[in-house]
PDB file of C-alpha atoms in Angstrom:
ATOM      1  CA  MET B   1       6.123 -73.287 -81.698  1.00  0.00           C
ATOM      2  CA  PRO B   2       5.218 -71.335 -84.474  1.00  0.00           C
ATOM      3  CA  GLU B   3       5.563 -73.530 -87.763  1.00  0.00           C
ATOM      4  CA  THR B   4       8.231 -71.135 -89.188  1.00  0.00           C
ATOM      5  CA  ALA B   5      10.479 -72.261 -85.906  1.00  0.00           C
ATOM      6  CA  SER B   6      11.194 -75.706 -86.025  1.00  0.00           C
ATOM      7  CA  SER B   7      14.323 -75.618 -84.514  1.00  0.00           C
ATOM      8  CA  PRO B   8      16.716 -73.491 -82.025  1.00  0.00           C
ATOM      9  CA  ALA B   9      18.344 -72.178 -85.160  1.00  0.00           C
ATOM     10  CA  ASP B  10      15.053 -71.653 -86.775  1.00  0.00           C
ATOM     11  CA  ALA B  11      13.511 -69.990 -83.314  1.00  0.00           C
ATOM     12  CA  LEU B  12      16.494 -67.237 -83.622  1.00  0.00           C
ATOM     13  CA  ASP B  13      15.927 -66.689 -87.363  1.00  0.00           C
ATOM     14  CA  TRP B  14      12.073 -65.839 -86.485  1.00  0.00           C
ATOM     15  CA  ALA B  15      13.381 -63.594 -83.950  1.00  0.00           C
ATOM     16  CA  ALA B  16      15.635 -61.744 -85.981  1.00  0.00           C
ATOM     17  CA  GLY B  17      13.181 -61.526 -88.473  1.00  0.00           C
ATOM     18  CA  ARG B  18      10.430 -60.105 -86.395  1.00  0.00           C
ATOM     19  CA  GLY B  19      12.931 -57.941 -84.603  1.00  0.00           C
ATOM     20  CA  MET B  20      12.295 -56.220 -81.168  1.00  0.00           C
ATOM     21  CA  GLY B  21      11.077 -52.904 -82.441  1.00  0.00           C
ATOM     22  CA  ALA B  22      12.092 -49.415 -82.547  1.00  0.00           C
ATOM     23  CA  LEU B  23      12.583 -48.697 -78.888  1.00  0.00           C
ATOM     24  CA  ALA B  24      14.726 -52.194 -78.287  1.00  0.00           C
ATOM     25  CA  GLU B  25      17.067 -51.053 -81.703  1.00  0.00           C
ATOM     26  CA  LYS B  26      17.389 -47.416 -80.164  1.00  0.00           C
ATOM     27  CA  MET B  27      18.674 -48.813 -76.797  1.00  0.00           C
ATOM     28  CA  GLY B  28      20.854 -51.228 -79.122  1.00  0.00           C
ATOM     29  CA  ILE B  29      19.317 -54.345 -77.614  1.00  0.00           C
ATOM     30  CA  GLU B  30      20.978 -57.353 -79.698  1.00  0.00           C
ATOM     31  CA  PHE B  31      19.825 -61.119 -79.935  1.00  0.00           C
ATOM     32  CA  ILE B  32      22.450 -63.427 -78.289  1.00  0.00           C
ATOM     33  CA  GLU B  33      20.488 -66.795 -78.022  1.00  0.00           C
ATOM     34  CA  PHE B  34      16.681 -67.733 -78.947  1.00  0.00           C
ATOM     35  CA  THR B  35      14.925 -71.090 -78.238  1.00  0.00           C
ATOM     36  CA  PRO B  36      12.074 -72.516 -77.063  1.00  0.00           C
ATOM     37  CA  GLU B  37      13.654 -72.838 -73.848  1.00  0.00           C
ATOM     38  CA  ARG B  38      14.972 -69.195 -73.356  1.00  0.00           C
ATOM     39  CA  ALA B  39      15.732 -65.946 -75.089  1.00  0.00           C
ATOM     40  CA  VAL B  40      19.043 -64.087 -74.385  1.00  0.00           C
ATOM     41  CA  ALA B  41      19.940 -60.638 -75.545  1.00  0.00           C
ATOM     42  CA  ARG B  42      22.422 -58.220 -74.409  1.00  0.00           C
ATOM     43  CA  MET B  43      21.862 -53.971 -74.133  1.00  0.00           C
ATOM     44  CA  PRO B  44      24.638 -51.269 -74.077  1.00  0.00           C
ATOM     45  CA  VAL B  45      24.953 -49.355 -70.660  1.00  0.00           C
ATOM     46  CA  ALA B  46      26.680 -46.151 -72.634  1.00  0.00           C
ATOM     47  CA  GLY B  47      23.215 -44.010 -73.917  1.00  0.00           C
ATOM     48  CA  ASN B  48      20.631 -45.805 -71.784  1.00  0.00           C
ATOM     49  CA  THR B  49      21.736 -43.956 -68.305  1.00  0.00           C
ATOM     50  CA  GLN B  50      20.368 -41.784 -65.749  1.00  0.00           C
ATOM     51  CA  PRO B  51      21.643 -38.277 -65.366  1.00  0.00           C
ATOM     52  CA  VAL B  52      23.919 -39.623 -62.498  1.00  0.00           C
ATOM     53  CA  GLY B  53      25.463 -42.451 -64.871  1.00  0.00           C
ATOM     54  CA  LEU B  54      23.575 -45.496 -63.686  1.00  0.00           C
ATOM     55  CA  LEU B  55      21.706 -47.689 -65.976  1.00  0.00           C
ATOM     56  CA  HIS B  56      17.971 -46.146 -66.070  1.00  0.00           C
ATOM     57  CA  GLY B  57      15.464 -48.690 -64.211  1.00  0.00           C
ATOM     58  CA  GLY B  58      13.169 -48.327 -67.348  1.00  0.00           C
ATOM     59  CA  ALA B  59      16.231 -49.667 -69.648  1.00  0.00           C
ATOM     60  CA  TYR B  60      16.363 -52.962 -67.367  1.00  0.00           C
ATOM     61  CA  VAL B  61      12.551 -53.103 -68.023  1.00  0.00           C
ATOM     62  CA  VAL B  62      12.588 -52.730 -71.888  1.00  0.00           C
ATOM     63  CA  LEU B  63      14.814 -55.288 -71.910  1.00  0.00           C
ATOM     64  CA  GLY B  64      12.597 -57.611 -70.032  1.00  0.00           C
ATOM     65  CA  GLU B  65       9.682 -56.892 -71.609  1.00  0.00           C
ATOM     66  CA  SER B  66      11.425 -57.125 -75.473  1.00  0.00           C
ATOM     67  CA  LEU B  67      12.797 -60.453 -74.418  1.00  0.00           C
ATOM     68  CA  GLY B  68       9.700 -61.790 -72.247  1.00  0.00           C
ATOM     69  CA  SER B  69       7.150 -60.837 -75.005  1.00  0.00           C
ATOM     70  CA  MET B  70       9.359 -62.436 -77.726  1.00  0.00           C
ATOM     71  CA  HIS B  71       9.379 -65.125 -75.989  1.00  0.00           C
ATOM     72  CA  ALA B  72       5.905 -65.531 -75.620  1.00  0.00           C
ATOM     73  CA  ASN B  73       4.658 -64.712 -79.345  1.00  0.00           C
ATOM     74  CA  LEU B  74       7.403 -67.617 -80.124  1.00  0.00           C
ATOM     75  CA  HIS B  75       5.161 -69.698 -77.829  1.00  0.00           C
ATOM     76  CA  ALA B  76       1.701 -68.185 -79.229  1.00  0.00           C
ATOM     77  CA  GLY B  77       2.440 -69.391 -82.488  1.00  0.00           C
ATOM     78  CA  GLU B  78       0.944 -68.646 -85.910  1.00  0.00           C
ATOM     79  CA  GLY B  79      -2.449 -66.803 -86.109  1.00  0.00           C
ATOM     80  CA  ARG B  80      -1.664 -65.662 -82.176  1.00  0.00           C
ATOM     81  CA  LEU B  81      -0.788 -62.709 -80.416  1.00  0.00           C
ATOM     82  CA  ALA B  82       0.933 -62.379 -77.158  1.00  0.00           C
ATOM     83  CA  VAL B  83       0.818 -58.896 -75.548  1.00  0.00           C
ATOM     84  CA  GLY B  84       2.092 -58.012 -71.738  1.00  0.00           C
ATOM     85  CA  ILE B  85      -0.481 -57.244 -69.362  1.00  0.00           C
ATOM     86  CA  ASP B  86       1.701 -56.791 -66.165  1.00  0.00           C
ATOM     87  CA  ILE B  87       5.481 -56.101 -65.402  1.00  0.00           C
ATOM     88  CA  ASN B  88       7.247 -55.687 -62.583  1.00  0.00           C
ATOM     89  CA  ALA B  89      11.096 -55.411 -62.122  1.00  0.00           C
ATOM     90  CA  THR B  90      13.642 -55.595 -58.775  1.00  0.00           C
ATOM     91  CA  HIS B  91      16.615 -53.585 -59.076  1.00  0.00           C
ATOM     92  CA  THR B  92      19.393 -54.972 -56.984  1.00  0.00           C
ATOM     93  CA  ARG B  93      22.767 -53.589 -58.514  1.00  0.00           C
ATOM     94  CA  SER B  94      23.830 -50.679 -60.496  1.00  0.00           C
ATOM     95  CA  ALA B  95      25.437 -50.959 -63.741  1.00  0.00           C
ATOM     96  CA  THR B  96      27.728 -48.011 -64.787  1.00  0.00           C
ATOM     97  CA  GLU B  97      29.357 -49.396 -67.794  1.00  0.00           C
ATOM     98  CA  GLY B  98      29.764 -51.938 -70.274  1.00  0.00           C
ATOM     99  CA  TRP B  99      26.623 -54.411 -71.331  1.00  0.00           C
ATOM    100  CA  VAL B 100      23.884 -56.182 -69.256  1.00  0.00           C
ATOM    101  CA  THR B 101      22.598 -59.244 -70.707  1.00  0.00           C
ATOM    102  CA  GLY B 102      18.967 -60.546 -69.722  1.00  0.00           C
ATOM    103  CA  VAL B 103      18.434 -64.110 -69.649  1.00  0.00           C
ATOM    104  CA  CYS B 104      14.516 -65.075 -69.993  1.00  0.00           C
ATOM    105  CA  THR B 105      12.966 -68.065 -69.019  1.00  0.00           C
ATOM    106  CA  PRO B 106       9.324 -69.109 -68.867  1.00  0.00           C
ATOM    107  CA  ILE B 107       7.766 -69.852 -65.628  1.00  0.00           C
ATOM    108  CA  HIS B 108       4.395 -71.011 -67.355  1.00  0.00           C
ATOM    109  CA  LEU B 109       3.617 -71.225 -70.843  1.00  0.00           C
ATOM    110  CA  GLY B 110      -0.452 -71.745 -71.110  1.00  0.00           C
ATOM    111  CA  ARG B 111      -2.936 -71.796 -74.350  1.00  0.00           C
ATOM    112  CA  SER B 112      -3.973 -68.126 -72.966  1.00  0.00           C
ATOM    113  CA  MET B 113      -1.077 -66.650 -70.578  1.00  0.00           C
ATOM    114  CA  THR B 114       2.454 -66.708 -70.272  1.00  0.00           C
ATOM    115  CA  VAL B 115       4.850 -65.678 -67.494  1.00  0.00           C
ATOM    116  CA  HIS B 116       8.625 -65.126 -67.815  1.00  0.00           C
ATOM    117  CA  GLU B 117      11.581 -64.040 -65.631  1.00  0.00           C
ATOM    118  CA  ILE B 118      14.079 -61.988 -67.114  1.00  0.00           C
ATOM    119  CA  VAL B 119      17.412 -62.048 -65.053  1.00  0.00           C
ATOM    120  CA  VAL B 120      19.841 -59.014 -65.798  1.00  0.00           C
ATOM    121  CA  THR B 121      23.418 -59.072 -64.809  1.00  0.00           C
ATOM    122  CA  ASP B 122      26.160 -57.052 -65.868  1.00  0.00           C
ATOM    123  CA  ASP B 123      29.429 -58.177 -67.196  1.00  0.00           C
ATOM    124  CA  GLN B 124      30.829 -59.546 -63.843  1.00  0.00           C
ATOM    125  CA  GLY B 125      28.090 -61.964 -63.887  1.00  0.00           C
ATOM    126  CA  ARG B 126      26.415 -59.893 -61.035  1.00  0.00           C
ATOM    127  CA  ARG B 127      22.494 -59.809 -60.819  1.00  0.00           C
ATOM    128  CA  CYS B 128      21.411 -56.022 -61.342  1.00  0.00           C
ATOM    129  CA  SER B 129      17.824 -56.696 -61.882  1.00  0.00           C
ATOM    130  CA  THR B 130      14.692 -59.484 -61.827  1.00  0.00           C
ATOM    131  CA  VAL B 131      12.144 -58.819 -64.382  1.00  0.00           C
ATOM    132  CA  ARG B 132       8.661 -60.776 -64.486  1.00  0.00           C
ATOM    133  CA  ILE B 133       6.322 -60.374 -67.169  1.00  0.00           C
ATOM    134  CA  THR B 134       2.879 -61.667 -67.726  1.00  0.00           C
ATOM    135  CA  ASN B 135       1.602 -61.825 -71.468  1.00  0.00           C
ATOM    136  CA  MET B 136      -2.127 -62.674 -72.542  1.00  0.00           C
ATOM    137  CA  VAL B 137      -2.438 -64.596 -75.656  1.00  0.00           C
ATOM    138  CA  ARG B 138      -4.921 -64.128 -78.279  1.00  0.00           C
ATOM    139  CA  ASP B 139      -6.015 -65.768 -81.487  1.00  0.00           C
ATOM    140  CA  LEU B 140      -5.406 -63.191 -84.102  1.00  0.00           C
ATOM    141  CA  PRO B 141      -8.765 -61.713 -86.139  1.00  0.00           C
ATOM    142  CA  ALA B 142      -9.599 -63.628 -89.214  1.00  0.00           C
ATOM    143  CA  SER B 143      -8.336 -61.923 -92.242  1.00  0.00           C
TER     144      SER B 143
END
């Protein structure tokens, strides 16, 4: 864990300070929980739908990648950077209103690679999508 995130409260502050990026902000993604053990965020269905009113499959992936990459960077620590190298998603239900919530848990936290699973559920707690992301962890170049 980075030196700036020595406790779960510090981890949430670290994530909020870093931000999820412009795309995630445009999609309305909000952090709920961010600890070394897991990360949780939610996203509104409204504004992120296909023309037929279903939450866009790519929106599930953006939520998953945002959570998985952020959590991988928390694990990477100071002077290191985690970048996504593989992602896949299986959509099992369609959300049409309200919010979806992504719960990101690590499957593998290594020195050079991380793997996370993100389970996305609707307001009724029904699984809508399962996202898996692999991140490569590298040292930042010396400045």
